[in-house]
Amino acid sequence: SKLAAKTLDMVAGNLVGDGLGFGVDENALYVCWPGGSTCLPRAPKFTIAQQLLTLIAERYHAQHPVENS
């Protein structure tokens, strides 16, 4: 898989077609990581960006839990 070959933590791909992709105000995104994946459904691109940042933060914190002192 591309994740393993490139030692990536996450890959995101724009869904295109049916009014999605470049030159339009809405998009949808498929995101995968080792052991999981999700699809961010059609929404304004700003909303997709916010959802992606939230997902990245969640995955980061899942892999790097904060230890209590």
Steps between C-alpha positions, in 0.01 A plus 500: 500500500606859446493566876752225572719565196539869583479456881210743519269545798201605289394552138210718388349503153242734348196326358436632150209485261128569544562868576794434734866589463670802353320819401199442728420618853436154649705186527519163674813330628611140556758466778687183597764410758647172621207310646221735396334733256212742471318704242428865569169553316419777255526840667645845437878481461554708815295245699697211347824674602375542859393134515835386363692704758284351777564149368876562480503626860295201622730252326811680630374494859403134466859419401664744747297498821590762759627348822386655828786620719 
